[in-house]
Amino acid sequence: MISVIGAGAFGTALANSFAATSPVWLWGRNAQSMAQMQAERHCPRLPGVTLDPALSCSGDITALPAEGPVLLAVPMQTLREVTTRFAGALAKRTLVLCCKGIELSTGLRPSEVLAQTLPGATVALLTGPSFAADIARGLPTALTLACADRAEAEALQAQLIAPHLRLYRTSDVTGAELGGALKNVMAIACGAAIGAGLGDSARAALMTRGYAEMSRMAAALGARPETLAGLSGFGDLALTCTSEGSRNYRLGLAIGRGEVFDPAVTVEGAATARATDALARSRGWDLPITAVVTGLVDARLDVKTAMAQLLARPLKEETP
């Protein structure tokens, strides 16, 4: 059986998709809401989607099935708290991370957080260009499944099957994590440019030079260049920087338009920008777009000043 921890839109969409071919157990922190989902077969965060009969919804972590992989579909900034809280239930299990980001308090990636909270677990990562609404509606989606253990990756690839999902394997967990995390920062930048009326050409420039920043940081941390060129990097960047389905892009739009963004909406790119900028400064990395995005989300810069800073950088030869 497949288990999913985290009943937000993305976790529920994945759980419902996998339930088409396998029994799935889904946990959410609000027991009353989970009981309602179980009885009514609908998720408030996925309007119009009927939950598959093979999907069981629960608010009781002690009911976690003893066998099968566990997908962790919780926000990056709560990953440590959730895995520490449920360490007894999750110890030595096969865990598939479904969050994208960098921990603000430590600068660690998701797999590095699990290495501290659940050192005996087998860790994989599911990432790539995907919106919960598309997955829930059964629209074709391709994702990256990253795991250092090839045999485990092949086993997970065979288990995590849905009619409209296609999973590609990689052993480069670091590269897949960084692609999924850093593209959110670039999406904020692109949203801000469009929101401020700077045009599609400015967005294209930010996407391209943002990809160069992602690649430089990934290489510095030992990732393979081809991973960033795949679904978890370039693919996710293209989707997130061009669609209002992305919360990161919508935050950027609001910043560019001078509007207030709903603080209740989780935007992983804001924390990731801060964490990445701090890491870059400590290691002497040149990540100018990340730096100005951090200034934008912290309200230290406006879009006009941020763009002026980028345009005033020293002239140089283009390098990826």
Short mmCIF file of C-alpha atoms in Angstrom, two decimals:
data_model
loop_
_atom_site.label_atom_id
_atom_site.label_comp_id
_atom_site.label_asym_id
_atom_site.label_seq_id
_atom_site.Cartn_x
_atom_site.Cartn_y
_atom_site.Cartn_z
CA MET A 1 0.00 0.00 0.00
CA ILE A 2 1.07 3.57 -0.70
CA SER A 3 0.81 6.08 2.15
CA VAL A 4 0.79 9.88 1.88
CA ILE A 5 1.50 12.22 4.79
CA GLY A 6 0.00 15.64 4.04
CA ALA A 7 -3.54 16.20 2.77
CA GLY A 8 -3.02 19.52 1.04
CA ALA A 9 -3.92 19.94 -2.60
CA PHE A 10 -0.74 18.31 -3.93
CA GLY A 11 -0.67 15.39 -1.49
CA THR A 12 -4.35 14.64 -2.05
CA ALA A 13 -4.00 14.90 -5.83
CA LEU A 14 -1.11 12.42 -5.81
CA ALA A 15 -2.90 10.09 -3.42
CA ASN A 16 -6.06 10.10 -5.51
CA SER A 17 -4.08 9.46 -8.71
CA PHE A 18 -2.19 6.49 -7.29
CA ALA A 19 -5.45 5.09 -5.91
CA ALA A 20 -6.48 4.32 -9.49
CA THR A 21 -4.02 1.41 -9.49
CA SER A 22 -3.27 0.68 -5.80
CA PRO A 23 -4.83 1.15 -2.34
CA VAL A 24 -3.67 4.45 -0.83
CA TRP A 25 -3.82 5.78 2.74
CA LEU A 26 -3.81 9.58 3.22
CA TRP A 27 -3.11 11.39 6.49
CA GLY A 28 -3.98 15.00 7.35
CA ARG A 29 -3.44 16.89 10.60
CA ASN A 30 -7.11 17.93 10.98
CA ALA A 31 -8.92 14.75 12.04
CA GLN A 32 -12.37 16.28 11.57
CA SER A 33 -11.59 17.38 8.00
CA MET A 34 -10.15 13.96 7.17
CA ALA A 35 -13.25 12.23 8.52
CA GLN A 36 -15.37 14.51 6.35
CA MET A 37 -13.26 13.73 3.28
CA GLN A 38 -13.57 10.02 4.00
CA ALA A 39 -17.37 10.24 4.30
CA GLU A 40 -18.14 12.73 1.51
CA ARG A 41 -15.35 11.69 -0.96
CA HIS A 42 -14.39 15.26 -1.80
CA CYS A 43 -11.41 17.49 -0.94
CA PRO A 44 -12.13 21.20 -0.35
CA ARG A 45 -8.80 22.10 -1.96
CA LEU A 46 -9.63 20.21 -5.16
CA PRO A 47 -13.10 21.41 -6.21
CA GLY A 48 -14.96 19.07 -8.54
CA VAL A 49 -12.69 16.07 -7.88
CA THR A 50 -14.23 12.87 -6.52
CA LEU A 51 -11.97 10.75 -4.34
CA ASP A 52 -11.27 7.24 -5.60
CA PRO A 53 -12.86 4.39 -3.57
CA ALA A 54 -9.38 2.93 -3.02
CA LEU A 55 -8.27 6.06 -1.15
CA SER A 56 -8.64 5.98 2.65
CA CYS A 57 -8.47 9.31 4.54
CA SER A 58 -7.36 9.44 8.18
CA GLY A 59 -6.30 11.89 10.87
CA ASP A 60 -4.77 9.15 13.02
CA ILE A 61 -1.06 8.61 12.41
CA THR A 62 -1.14 5.37 14.41
CA ALA A 63 -3.20 3.90 11.56
CA LEU A 64 -0.27 4.32 9.14
CA PRO A 65 0.07 1.05 7.17
CA ALA A 66 3.12 -0.96 8.13
CA GLU A 67 4.17 -1.75 4.57
CA GLY A 68 4.85 0.26 1.43
CA PRO A 69 6.41 3.63 0.62
CA VAL A 70 5.40 6.79 2.48
CA LEU A 71 5.15 10.03 0.50
CA LEU A 72 5.89 13.17 2.55
CA ALA A 73 3.75 15.90 0.95
CA VAL A 74 4.20 18.56 3.62
CA PRO A 75 5.59 22.11 3.20
CA MET A 76 9.39 22.29 3.32
CA GLN A 77 9.43 24.55 6.37
CA THR A 78 7.37 22.01 8.39
CA LEU A 79 9.26 18.89 7.23
CA ARG A 80 11.53 18.78 10.29
CA GLU A 81 8.64 19.20 12.73
CA VAL A 82 6.49 16.52 11.07
CA THR A 83 9.25 13.93 10.71
CA THR A 84 10.50 14.52 14.26
CA ARG A 85 6.96 14.23 15.62
CA PHE A 86 6.29 11.00 13.73
CA ALA A 87 9.80 9.54 13.92
CA GLY A 88 8.57 6.38 15.61
CA ALA A 89 6.10 5.61 12.82
CA LEU A 90 8.45 6.58 9.97
CA ALA A 91 11.74 5.08 11.17
CA LYS A 92 13.43 2.75 8.67
CA ARG A 93 10.69 3.23 6.08
CA THR A 94 11.06 4.13 2.42
CA LEU A 95 10.22 7.84 2.32
CA VAL A 96 9.48 9.83 -0.82
CA LEU A 97 9.87 13.57 -0.40
CA CYS A 98 7.33 15.69 -2.31
CA CYS A 99 8.34 19.12 -1.00
CA LYS A 100 10.47 21.70 -2.78
CA GLY A 101 12.65 24.18 -0.96
CA ILE A 102 15.52 24.83 1.42
CA GLU A 103 15.07 24.96 5.18
CA LEU A 104 15.30 28.59 6.24
CA SER A 105 16.76 27.98 9.69
CA THR A 106 19.57 25.67 8.54
CA GLY A 107 20.05 26.02 4.76
CA LEU A 108 19.54 22.26 4.39
CA ARG A 109 17.79 20.48 1.54
CA PRO A 110 14.90 18.05 2.22
CA SER A 111 17.06 14.91 2.09
CA GLU A 112 19.56 16.53 4.47
CA VAL A 113 16.76 17.26 6.95
CA LEU A 114 15.68 13.60 6.83
CA ALA A 115 19.28 12.50 7.38
CA GLN A 116 19.06 14.28 10.73
CA THR A 117 15.50 13.39 11.78
CA LEU A 118 15.22 9.85 10.31
CA PRO A 119 18.76 8.57 9.71
CA GLY A 120 17.62 4.97 9.13
CA ALA A 121 15.16 5.74 6.36
CA THR A 122 15.56 5.10 2.65
CA VAL A 123 15.05 8.47 0.95
CA ALA A 124 13.74 9.34 -2.51
CA LEU A 125 12.35 12.52 -4.04
CA LEU A 126 9.38 13.08 -6.38
CA THR A 127 9.59 16.41 -8.17
CA GLY A 128 9.10 18.15 -11.49
CA PRO A 129 6.70 20.40 -13.41
CA SER A 130 3.29 19.74 -11.91
CA PHE A 131 0.29 21.53 -10.49
CA ALA A 132 -2.05 19.75 -8.09
CA ALA A 133 -5.10 20.78 -10.14
CA ASP A 134 -3.65 19.19 -13.30
CA ILE A 135 -2.78 15.94 -11.53
CA ALA A 136 -6.19 15.81 -9.85
CA ARG A 137 -7.96 16.28 -13.19
CA GLY A 138 -6.01 13.41 -14.74
CA LEU A 139 -4.00 15.58 -17.13
CA PRO A 140 -0.72 14.14 -18.50
CA THR A 141 2.23 14.91 -16.21
CA ALA A 142 5.88 13.80 -16.19
CA LEU A 143 7.92 13.84 -12.98
CA THR A 144 11.42 13.01 -11.78
CA LEU A 145 11.92 10.26 -9.19
CA ALA A 146 15.34 10.75 -7.58
CA CYS A 147 16.95 8.10 -5.41
CA ALA A 148 20.60 7.23 -4.85
CA ASP A 149 19.73 3.50 -4.62
CA ARG A 150 18.98 2.28 -8.15
CA ALA A 151 17.17 -0.88 -7.05
CA GLU A 152 14.96 1.13 -4.71
CA ALA A 153 14.30 3.69 -7.45
CA GLU A 154 13.22 0.97 -9.86
CA ALA A 155 10.93 -0.56 -7.22
CA LEU A 156 9.33 2.81 -6.49
CA GLN A 157 8.95 3.56 -10.19
CA ALA A 158 7.00 0.31 -10.53
CA GLN A 159 4.83 1.08 -7.48
CA LEU A 160 4.01 4.74 -8.08
CA ILE A 161 1.83 4.22 -11.11
CA ALA A 162 -1.10 6.31 -12.32
CA PRO A 163 -2.65 6.34 -15.79
CA HIS A 164 -1.64 9.95 -16.50
CA LEU A 165 1.70 10.11 -14.65
CA ARG A 166 5.08 9.19 -16.12
CA LEU A 167 8.10 8.98 -13.81
CA TYR A 168 11.72 9.25 -14.95
CA ARG A 169 14.51 8.01 -12.63
CA THR A 170 17.71 9.75 -11.61
CA SER A 171 20.29 8.99 -8.92
CA ASP A 172 21.12 12.70 -8.56
CA VAL A 173 19.05 13.63 -5.52
CA THR A 174 20.97 16.85 -4.96
CA GLY A 175 20.35 18.13 -8.47
CA ALA A 176 16.66 17.22 -8.38
CA GLU A 177 16.24 18.95 -5.01
CA LEU A 178 17.99 22.13 -6.12
CA GLY A 179 16.07 22.37 -9.37
CA GLY A 180 12.75 22.11 -7.55
CA ALA A 181 13.78 24.60 -4.89
CA LEU A 182 15.54 27.31 -6.88
CA LYS A 183 13.02 27.54 -9.72
CA ASN A 184 10.55 28.94 -7.16
CA VAL A 185 12.88 31.88 -6.53
CA MET A 186 13.07 32.58 -10.27
CA ALA A 187 9.28 32.36 -10.53
CA ILE A 188 8.94 35.19 -8.01
CA ALA A 189 11.33 37.28 -10.10
CA CYS A 190 9.41 36.57 -13.31
CA GLY A 191 6.07 37.30 -11.69
CA ALA A 192 7.38 40.61 -10.39
CA ALA A 193 8.61 41.58 -13.85
CA ILE A 194 5.26 40.80 -15.47
CA GLY A 195 3.31 42.40 -12.62
CA ALA A 196 5.31 45.59 -12.99
CA GLY A 197 4.72 45.68 -16.75
CA LEU A 198 8.35 45.02 -17.73
CA GLY A 199 7.30 42.63 -20.50
CA ASP A 200 7.85 39.11 -21.77
CA SER A 201 11.40 39.86 -22.93
CA ALA A 202 12.39 40.71 -19.36
CA ARG A 203 10.80 37.48 -18.17
CA ALA A 204 12.72 35.47 -20.77
CA ALA A 205 15.97 37.07 -19.63
CA LEU A 206 15.21 36.33 -15.98
CA MET A 207 14.35 32.71 -16.75
CA THR A 208 17.54 32.20 -18.76
CA ARG A 209 19.91 33.90 -16.34
CA GLY A 210 18.00 32.38 -13.44
CA TYR A 211 18.68 28.95 -14.92
CA ALA A 212 22.37 29.89 -15.08
CA GLU A 213 22.27 30.74 -11.35
CA MET A 214 20.55 27.44 -10.57
CA SER A 215 23.17 25.55 -12.57
CA ARG A 216 26.11 27.31 -10.89
CA MET A 217 24.83 26.59 -7.41
CA ALA A 218 23.96 22.99 -8.26
CA ALA A 219 27.43 22.39 -9.69
CA ALA A 220 29.03 23.87 -6.58
CA LEU A 221 27.10 21.38 -4.46
CA GLY A 222 28.00 18.37 -6.61
CA ALA A 223 24.91 18.02 -8.78
CA ARG A 224 25.09 16.83 -12.38
CA PRO A 225 24.40 19.45 -15.10
CA GLU A 226 22.04 17.12 -16.99
CA THR A 227 19.74 16.92 -13.98
CA LEU A 228 19.14 20.67 -14.07
CA ALA A 229 18.44 20.39 -17.81
CA GLY A 230 15.67 17.87 -17.15
CA LEU A 231 12.17 17.87 -15.69
CA SER A 232 13.23 18.76 -12.15
CA GLY A 233 15.14 21.84 -13.32
CA PHE A 234 14.39 23.37 -16.71
CA GLY A 235 10.97 21.69 -16.95
CA ASP A 236 9.78 22.96 -13.57
CA LEU A 237 11.31 26.40 -14.26
CA ALA A 238 9.37 26.74 -17.52
CA LEU A 239 6.05 25.87 -15.86
CA THR A 240 6.47 27.90 -12.70
CA CYS A 241 7.71 31.08 -14.37
CA THR A 242 4.88 31.28 -16.89
CA SER A 243 1.66 30.27 -15.14
CA GLU A 244 -0.57 31.84 -12.52
CA GLY A 245 -1.14 28.31 -11.27
CA SER A 246 2.15 28.84 -9.40
CA ARG A 247 1.86 30.48 -5.99
CA ASN A 248 5.43 31.72 -6.34
CA TYR A 249 4.64 33.40 -9.65
CA ARG A 250 1.46 34.90 -8.15
CA LEU A 251 3.46 36.32 -5.24
CA GLY A 252 5.77 37.96 -7.76
CA LEU A 253 2.81 39.37 -9.66
CA ALA A 254 1.47 40.90 -6.45
CA ILE A 255 4.86 42.44 -5.64
CA GLY A 256 5.15 43.87 -9.14
CA ARG A 257 1.65 45.34 -8.98
CA GLY A 258 2.11 46.73 -5.47
CA GLU A 259 -0.66 44.49 -4.12
CA VAL A 260 -0.91 42.69 -0.79
CA PHE A 261 -0.49 38.92 -1.10
CA ASP A 262 -2.52 36.61 1.16
CA PRO A 263 -0.14 35.74 4.04
CA ALA A 264 -2.04 32.49 4.68
CA VAL A 265 -0.86 31.06 1.34
CA THR A 266 2.35 29.02 1.60
CA VAL A 267 4.97 30.30 -0.86
CA GLU A 268 8.08 28.12 -0.62
CA GLY A 269 10.14 30.41 -2.86
CA ALA A 270 10.18 33.25 -0.32
CA ALA A 271 11.88 31.17 2.37
CA THR A 272 14.08 29.48 -0.22
CA ALA A 273 15.28 32.85 -1.52
CA ARG A 274 16.27 33.95 1.98
CA ALA A 275 18.01 30.64 2.76
CA THR A 276 19.82 30.54 -0.59
CA ASP A 277 20.94 34.16 -0.40
CA ALA A 278 22.38 33.58 3.07
CA LEU A 279 24.20 30.47 1.85
CA ALA A 280 25.52 32.31 -1.22
CA ARG A 281 26.87 35.15 0.87
CA SER A 282 28.60 32.75 3.26
CA ARG A 283 30.27 30.84 0.40
CA GLY A 284 30.99 33.74 -1.94
CA TRP A 285 28.67 32.59 -4.73
CA ASP A 286 27.40 35.14 -7.24
CA LEU A 287 23.59 34.76 -7.35
CA PRO A 288 22.31 38.25 -8.26
CA ILE A 289 18.70 37.31 -9.11
CA THR A 290 18.35 35.41 -5.85
CA ALA A 291 19.70 38.45 -4.00
CA VAL A 292 17.19 40.86 -5.51
CA VAL A 293 14.30 38.43 -4.99
CA THR A 294 15.25 38.27 -1.31
CA GLY A 295 15.16 42.07 -1.24
CA LEU A 296 11.72 42.06 -2.90
CA VAL A 297 10.10 39.54 -0.54
CA ASP A 298 11.61 41.34 2.47
CA ALA A 299 10.33 44.68 1.09
CA ARG A 300 13.85 46.16 1.06
CA LEU A 301 13.70 46.69 -2.71
CA ASP A 302 11.03 47.69 -5.19
CA VAL A 303 10.90 46.16 -8.68
CA LYS A 304 12.31 49.24 -10.39
CA THR A 305 15.35 49.31 -8.10
CA ALA A 306 15.83 45.55 -8.36
CA MET A 307 15.82 45.64 -12.16
CA ALA A 308 18.20 48.64 -12.17
CA GLN A 309 20.63 46.67 -10.00
CA LEU A 310 20.58 43.72 -12.39
CA LEU A 311 21.00 45.89 -15.49
CA ALA A 312 23.91 47.78 -13.93
CA ARG A 313 26.00 44.65 -13.33
CA PRO A 314 29.42 44.54 -15.07
CA LEU A 315 29.41 43.53 -18.72
CA LYS A 316 30.59 39.95 -19.24
CA GLU A 317 30.67 37.00 -21.61
CA GLU A 318 27.56 34.82 -21.44
CA THR A 319 28.20 31.60 -19.57
CA PRO A 320 25.67 28.95 -18.52
#
